[in-house]
PDB file of C-alpha atoms and ligand atoms in Angstrom:
ATOM      1  CA  MET A1395       0.000   0.000   0.000  1.00 51.00           C
ATOM      2  CA  ARG A1396       2.649   2.441   1.051  1.00 54.00           C
ATOM      3  CA  ALA A1397       4.707   1.637  -1.988  1.00 53.00           C
ATOM      4  CA  SER A1398       1.919   2.176  -4.474  1.00 58.00           C
ATOM      5  CA  LEU A1399       0.949   5.438  -2.843  1.00 55.00           C
ATOM      6  CA  HIS A1400       4.542   6.394  -3.169  1.00 58.00           C
ATOM      7  CA  GLY A1401       4.481   5.460  -6.830  1.00 56.00           C
ATOM      8  CA  PHE A1402       1.443   7.607  -7.312  1.00 54.00           C
ATOM      9  CA  ALA A1403       3.126  10.549  -5.650  1.00 50.00           C
ATOM     10  CA  LEU A1404       6.106  10.048  -7.921  1.00 48.00           C
ATOM     11  CA  VAL A1405       3.960  10.069 -11.040  1.00 52.00           C
ATOM     12  CA  LEU A1406       2.323  13.220  -9.767  1.00 46.00           C
ATOM     13  CA  LEU A1407       5.662  14.879  -9.170  1.00 44.00           C
ATOM     14  CA  LEU A1408       6.888  13.878 -12.594  1.00 46.00           C
ATOM     15  CA  ALA A1409       3.686  15.121 -14.164  1.00 51.00           C
ATOM     16  CA  LEU A1410       4.150  18.458 -12.483  1.00 47.00           C
ATOM     17  CA  GLY A1411       7.643  18.534 -13.871  1.00 51.00           C
ATOM     18  CA  GLY A1412       9.322  18.972 -10.509  1.00 48.00           C
ATOM     19  CA  GLY A1413      12.782  18.258 -11.891  1.00 48.00           C
ATOM     20  CA  THR A1414      15.218  17.872  -8.989  1.00 50.00           C
ATOM     21  CA  TRP A1415      12.507  16.852  -6.615  1.00 47.00           C
ATOM     22  CA  ALA A1416      11.297  14.075  -8.836  1.00 47.00           C
ATOM     23  CA  ALA A1417      14.837  12.835  -9.409  1.00 50.00           C
ATOM     24  CA  ALA A1418      15.508  12.662  -5.697  1.00 48.00           C
ATOM     25  CA  THR A1419      12.235  10.913  -5.027  1.00 50.00           C
ATOM     26  CA  GLU A1420      12.830   8.490  -7.853  1.00 52.00           C
ATOM     27  CA  THR A1421      15.989   7.123  -6.269  1.00 52.00           C
ATOM     28  CA  VAL A1422      14.060   6.315  -3.127  1.00 50.00           C
ATOM     29  CA  GLY A1423      11.124   5.015  -5.113  1.00 49.00           C
ATOM     30  CA  GLN A1424      13.296   2.572  -7.029  1.00 51.00           C
ATOM     31  CA  ALA A1425      14.627   0.995  -3.878  1.00 55.00           C
ATOM     32  CA  ASP A1426      11.120   0.815  -2.519  1.00 61.00           C
ATOM     33  CA  ASP A1427       9.183  -0.620  -5.363  1.00 84.00           C
ATOM     34  CA  ALA A1428      11.576  -3.240  -6.757  1.00 88.00           C
ATOM     35  CA  ASP A1429       9.549  -5.750  -4.748  1.00 86.00           C
ATOM     36  CA  GLU A1430       6.499  -5.040  -6.817  1.00 90.00           C
ATOM     37  CA  TRP A1431       8.491  -5.937  -9.899  1.00 93.00           C
ATOM     38  CA  ASP A1432       9.793  -9.223  -8.615  1.00 92.00           C
ATOM     39  CA  GLY A1433      12.990  -7.497  -7.548  1.00 93.00           C
ATOM     40  CA  LEU A1434      13.785  -5.777 -10.809  1.00 95.00           C
ATOM     41  CA  PRO A1435      15.453  -2.434 -10.161  1.00 94.00           C
ATOM     42  CA  GLY A1436      13.799   0.620 -11.670  1.00 94.00           C
ATOM     43  CA  GLY A1437      14.830   2.088 -14.974  1.00 95.00           C
ATOM     44  CA  PRO A1438      13.938   2.188 -18.642  1.00 96.00           C
ATOM     45  CA  GLY A1439      13.171  -1.312 -19.891  1.00 97.00           C
ATOM     46  CA  ARG A1440      12.010  -2.744 -16.600  1.00 97.00           C
ATOM     47  CA  GLU A1441       8.394  -2.942 -17.645  1.00 96.00           C
ATOM     48  CA  GLU A1442       9.317  -4.687 -20.870  1.00 97.00           C
ATOM     49  CA  VAL A1443      11.596  -7.184 -19.159  1.00 98.00           C
ATOM     50  CA  TYR A1444       9.015  -7.885 -16.503  1.00 97.00           C
ATOM     51  CA  GLY A1445       6.188  -8.340 -18.957  1.00 96.00           C
ATOM     52  CA  MET A1446       8.056 -10.298 -21.572  1.00 96.00           C
ATOM     53  CA  CYS A1447      10.396 -12.486 -19.615  1.00 97.00           C
ATOM     54  CA  SER A1448       8.085 -13.530 -16.805  1.00 96.00           C
ATOM     55  CA  ALA A1449       5.579 -14.826 -19.346  1.00 95.00           C
ATOM     56  CA  CYS A1450       7.470 -18.104 -19.638  1.00 96.00           C
ATOM     57  CA  HIS A1451       9.701 -18.440 -16.645  1.00 96.00           C
ATOM     58  CA  SER A1452      10.630 -16.975 -13.329  1.00 96.00           C
ATOM     59  CA  LEU A1453      12.575 -13.747 -13.426  1.00 96.00           C
ATOM     60  CA  MET A1454      14.900 -15.497 -11.034  1.00 95.00           C
ATOM     61  CA  ILE A1455      16.735 -17.161 -13.900  1.00 96.00           C
ATOM     62  CA  VAL A1456      17.124 -13.777 -15.528  1.00 97.00           C
ATOM     63  CA  LYS A1457      18.329 -12.081 -12.373  1.00 95.00           C
ATOM     64  CA  GLN A1458      20.875 -14.739 -11.566  1.00 95.00           C
ATOM     65  CA  GLN A1459      22.674 -14.153 -14.858  1.00 95.00           C
ATOM     66  CA  GLY A1460      25.572 -11.783 -15.240  1.00 95.00           C
ATOM     67  CA  LEU A1461      26.282 -11.294 -18.913  1.00 96.00           C
ATOM     68  CA  SER A1462      27.955  -8.773 -21.143  1.00 96.00           C
ATOM     69  CA  ARG A1463      25.781  -6.788 -23.509  1.00 97.00           C
ATOM     70  CA  ASP A1464      26.796  -9.024 -26.407  1.00 97.00           C
ATOM     71  CA  ASP A1465      25.965 -12.130 -24.463  1.00 97.00           C
ATOM     72  CA  TRP A1466      22.583 -10.756 -23.506  1.00 98.00           C
ATOM     73  CA  ALA A1467      21.938  -9.995 -27.156  1.00 98.00           C
ATOM     74  CA  GLU A1468      22.835 -13.584 -27.995  1.00 98.00           C
ATOM     75  CA  MET A1469      20.663 -14.836 -25.180  1.00 98.00           C
ATOM     76  CA  MET A1470      17.756 -12.934 -26.690  1.00 98.00           C
ATOM     77  CA  ASP A1471      18.385 -14.492 -30.112  1.00 97.00           C
ATOM     78  CA  TRP A1472      18.462 -17.879 -28.472  1.00 98.00           C
ATOM     79  CA  MET A1473      15.272 -17.148 -26.585  1.00 97.00           C
ATOM     80  CA  VAL A1474      13.564 -16.295 -29.858  1.00 97.00           C
ATOM     81  CA  GLU A1475      15.037 -19.036 -31.999  1.00 97.00           C
ATOM     82  CA  GLU A1476      14.953 -21.936 -29.569  1.00 97.00           C
ATOM     83  CA  GLN A1477      12.565 -21.079 -26.763  1.00 97.00           C
ATOM     84  CA  GLY A1478       9.691 -19.551 -28.660  1.00 97.00           C
ATOM     85  CA  MET A1479       9.919 -15.978 -27.474  1.00 97.00           C
ATOM     86  CA  PRO A1480       8.138 -13.699 -29.927  1.00 96.00           C
ATOM     87  CA  GLU A1481      10.528 -11.652 -32.000  1.00 96.00           C
ATOM     88  CA  LEU A1482      10.739  -8.132 -30.622  1.00 96.00           C
ATOM     89  CA  ASP A1483      10.919  -4.955 -32.578  1.00 97.00           C
ATOM     90  CA  GLU A1484      14.326  -3.322 -32.671  1.00 97.00           C
ATOM     91  CA  GLU A1485      13.425  -0.610 -30.207  1.00 97.00           C
ATOM     92  CA  THR A1486      12.041  -2.928 -27.547  1.00 97.00           C
ATOM     93  CA  LEU A1487      14.878  -5.364 -28.008  1.00 98.00           C
ATOM     94  CA  THR A1488      17.461  -2.635 -27.532  1.00 98.00           C
ATOM     95  CA  LEU A1489      15.644  -1.366 -24.471  1.00 98.00           C
ATOM     96  CA  ILE A1490      15.605  -4.833 -22.952  1.00 98.00           C
ATOM     97  CA  ILE A1491      19.235  -5.597 -23.734  1.00 98.00           C
ATOM     98  CA  ASP A1492      20.345  -2.232 -22.367  1.00 97.00           C
ATOM     99  CA  TYR A1493      18.404  -2.857 -19.201  1.00 97.00           C
ATOM    100  CA  LEU A1494      19.784  -6.345 -18.736  1.00 97.00           C
ATOM    101  CA  ALA A1495      23.355  -5.330 -19.502  1.00 97.00           C
ATOM    102  CA  GLU A1496      23.151  -2.461 -17.073  1.00 96.00           C
ATOM    103  CA  HIS A1497      21.569  -4.290 -14.175  1.00 95.00           C
ATOM    104  CA  TYR A1498      22.687  -7.841 -14.827  1.00 96.00           C
ATOM    105  CA  GLY A1499      26.041  -7.267 -16.424  1.00 95.00           C
ATOM    106  CA  VAL A1500      29.364  -9.013 -15.896  1.00 92.00           C
ATOM    107  CA  ASP A1501      30.349  -6.892 -12.916  1.00 78.00           C
ATOM    108  CA  ARG A1502      27.750  -8.769 -10.904  1.00 64.00           C
ATOM    109  CA  ARG A1503      29.704 -11.969 -11.231  1.00 53.00           C
ATOM    110  CA  GLY A1504      31.820 -11.012  -8.267  1.00 49.00           C
ATOM    111  CA  ALA A1505      28.773 -11.616  -6.109  1.00 49.00           C
ATOM    112  CA  GLY A1506      29.090 -15.347  -5.831  1.00 43.00           C
ATOM    113  CA  GLN A1507      29.194 -16.528  -9.403  1.00 45.00           C
ATOM    114  CA  PRO A1508      32.380 -17.911 -10.919  1.00 44.00           C
TER     115      PRO A1508
HETATM  116  C1  HEC B3010       8.285 -18.057 -25.019  1.00 80.95           C
HETATM  117  C2  HEC B3010       8.867 -18.355 -23.753  1.00 80.95           C
HETATM  118  C3  HEC B3010      10.026 -17.521 -23.252  1.00 80.95           C
HETATM  119  C4  HEC B3010      10.115 -16.159 -23.152  1.00 80.95           C
HETATM  120  C5  HEC B3010       9.102 -15.130 -23.556  1.00 80.95           C
HETATM  121  C6  HEC B3010      11.387 -15.881 -22.533  1.00 80.95           C
HETATM  122  N1  HEC B3010      12.038 -17.043 -22.275  1.00 80.95           N
HETATM  123 FE1  HEC B3010      13.851 -17.228 -21.343  1.00 80.95          FE
HETATM  124  N2  HEC B3010      13.695 -19.221 -21.422  1.00 80.95           N
HETATM  125  C7  HEC B3010      12.629 -19.930 -21.951  1.00 80.95           C
HETATM  126  C8  HEC B3010      12.837 -21.343 -21.722  1.00 80.95           C
HETATM  127  C9  HEC B3010      11.890 -22.458 -22.168  1.00 80.95           C
HETATM  128  C10 HEC B3010      14.049 -21.471 -21.028  1.00 80.95           C
HETATM  129  C11 HEC B3010      14.713 -22.731 -20.503  1.00 80.95           C
HETATM  130  C12 HEC B3010      15.619 -23.260 -21.556  1.00 80.95           C
HETATM  131  C13 HEC B3010      16.394 -24.421 -21.038  1.00 80.95           C
HETATM  132  O1  HEC B3010      17.019 -24.285 -19.974  1.00 80.95           O
HETATM  133  O2  HEC B3010      16.378 -25.439 -21.707  1.00 80.95           O
HETATM  134  C14 HEC B3010      14.560 -20.126 -20.846  1.00 80.95           C
HETATM  135  C15 HEC B3010      15.746 -19.829 -20.213  1.00 80.95           C
HETATM  136  C16 HEC B3010      16.241 -18.561 -19.993  1.00 80.95           C
HETATM  137  C17 HEC B3010      17.480 -18.248 -19.332  1.00 80.95           C
HETATM  138  C18 HEC B3010      18.446 -19.228 -18.724  1.00 80.95           C
HETATM  139  C19 HEC B3010      19.443 -19.640 -19.732  1.00 80.95           C
HETATM  140  C20 HEC B3010      20.445 -20.576 -19.144  1.00 80.95           C
HETATM  141  O3  HEC B3010      21.587 -20.507 -19.588  1.00 80.95           O
HETATM  142  O4  HEC B3010      20.091 -21.362 -18.264  1.00 80.95           O
HETATM  143  C21 HEC B3010      17.606 -16.898 -19.341  1.00 80.95           C
HETATM  144  C22 HEC B3010      18.750 -16.077 -18.777  1.00 80.95           C
HETATM  145  C23 HEC B3010      16.444 -16.368 -20.002  1.00 80.95           C
HETATM  146  N3  HEC B3010      15.632 -17.407 -20.382  1.00 80.95           N
HETATM  147  C24 HEC B3010      16.224 -15.031 -20.204  1.00 80.95           C
HETATM  148  C25 HEC B3010      15.066 -14.514 -20.759  1.00 80.95           C
HETATM  149  C26 HEC B3010      14.799 -13.110 -20.858  1.00 80.95           C
HETATM  150  C27 HEC B3010      15.741 -12.012 -20.409  1.00 80.95           C
HETATM  151  C28 HEC B3010      13.579 -12.989 -21.430  1.00 80.95           C
HETATM  152  C29 HEC B3010      12.834 -11.719 -21.750  1.00 80.95           C
HETATM  153  C30 HEC B3010      13.457 -10.790 -22.632  1.00 80.95           C
HETATM  154  C31 HEC B3010      13.072 -14.326 -21.698  1.00 80.95           C
HETATM  155  N4  HEC B3010      14.004 -15.219 -21.267  1.00 80.95           N
HETATM  156  C32 HEC B3010      11.853 -14.608 -22.256  1.00 80.95           C
HETATM  157  C33 HEC B3010      11.524 -19.409 -22.581  1.00 80.95           C
HETATM  158  C34 HEC B3010      11.239 -18.069 -22.683  1.00 80.95           C
END
């Protein structure tokens, strides 16, 4: 409840164009509302990743990966060619790959993965 109210306030702030304010609130909001997105951190592409990738499997298997941008791009090809993911338009695909590379890139490997 608190989190969604918060989200609403954020949208309101953004709508009012409260530049610095909104930016500051957004940082807090992202930490807050990741839970509502199955743990996905906020940012451009989150909605697409959440909607597309959780259609077939848990986001857990996405989140546990740490791949370079190229490897994510390959993963997406593989998902389309072998796993039956619908082919995405260029824009959405780029958004998703950027999101994944930023949040689930190779620098995460330090955290437990070989
Ligand atoms: C149409 C269904 C479908 C969609 C949509 C889909 N996947 Fe998958 N994905 C699969 C299946 C099936 C597997 C399991 C393949 C296997 O392990 O044999 C899988 C496995 C994976 C894996 C694990 C690969 C590994 O090496 O174990 C990752 C990472 C992954 N998907 C990422 C994604 C991402 C990111 C998206 C969204 C952009 C996505 N998937 C969307 C079907 C899908």
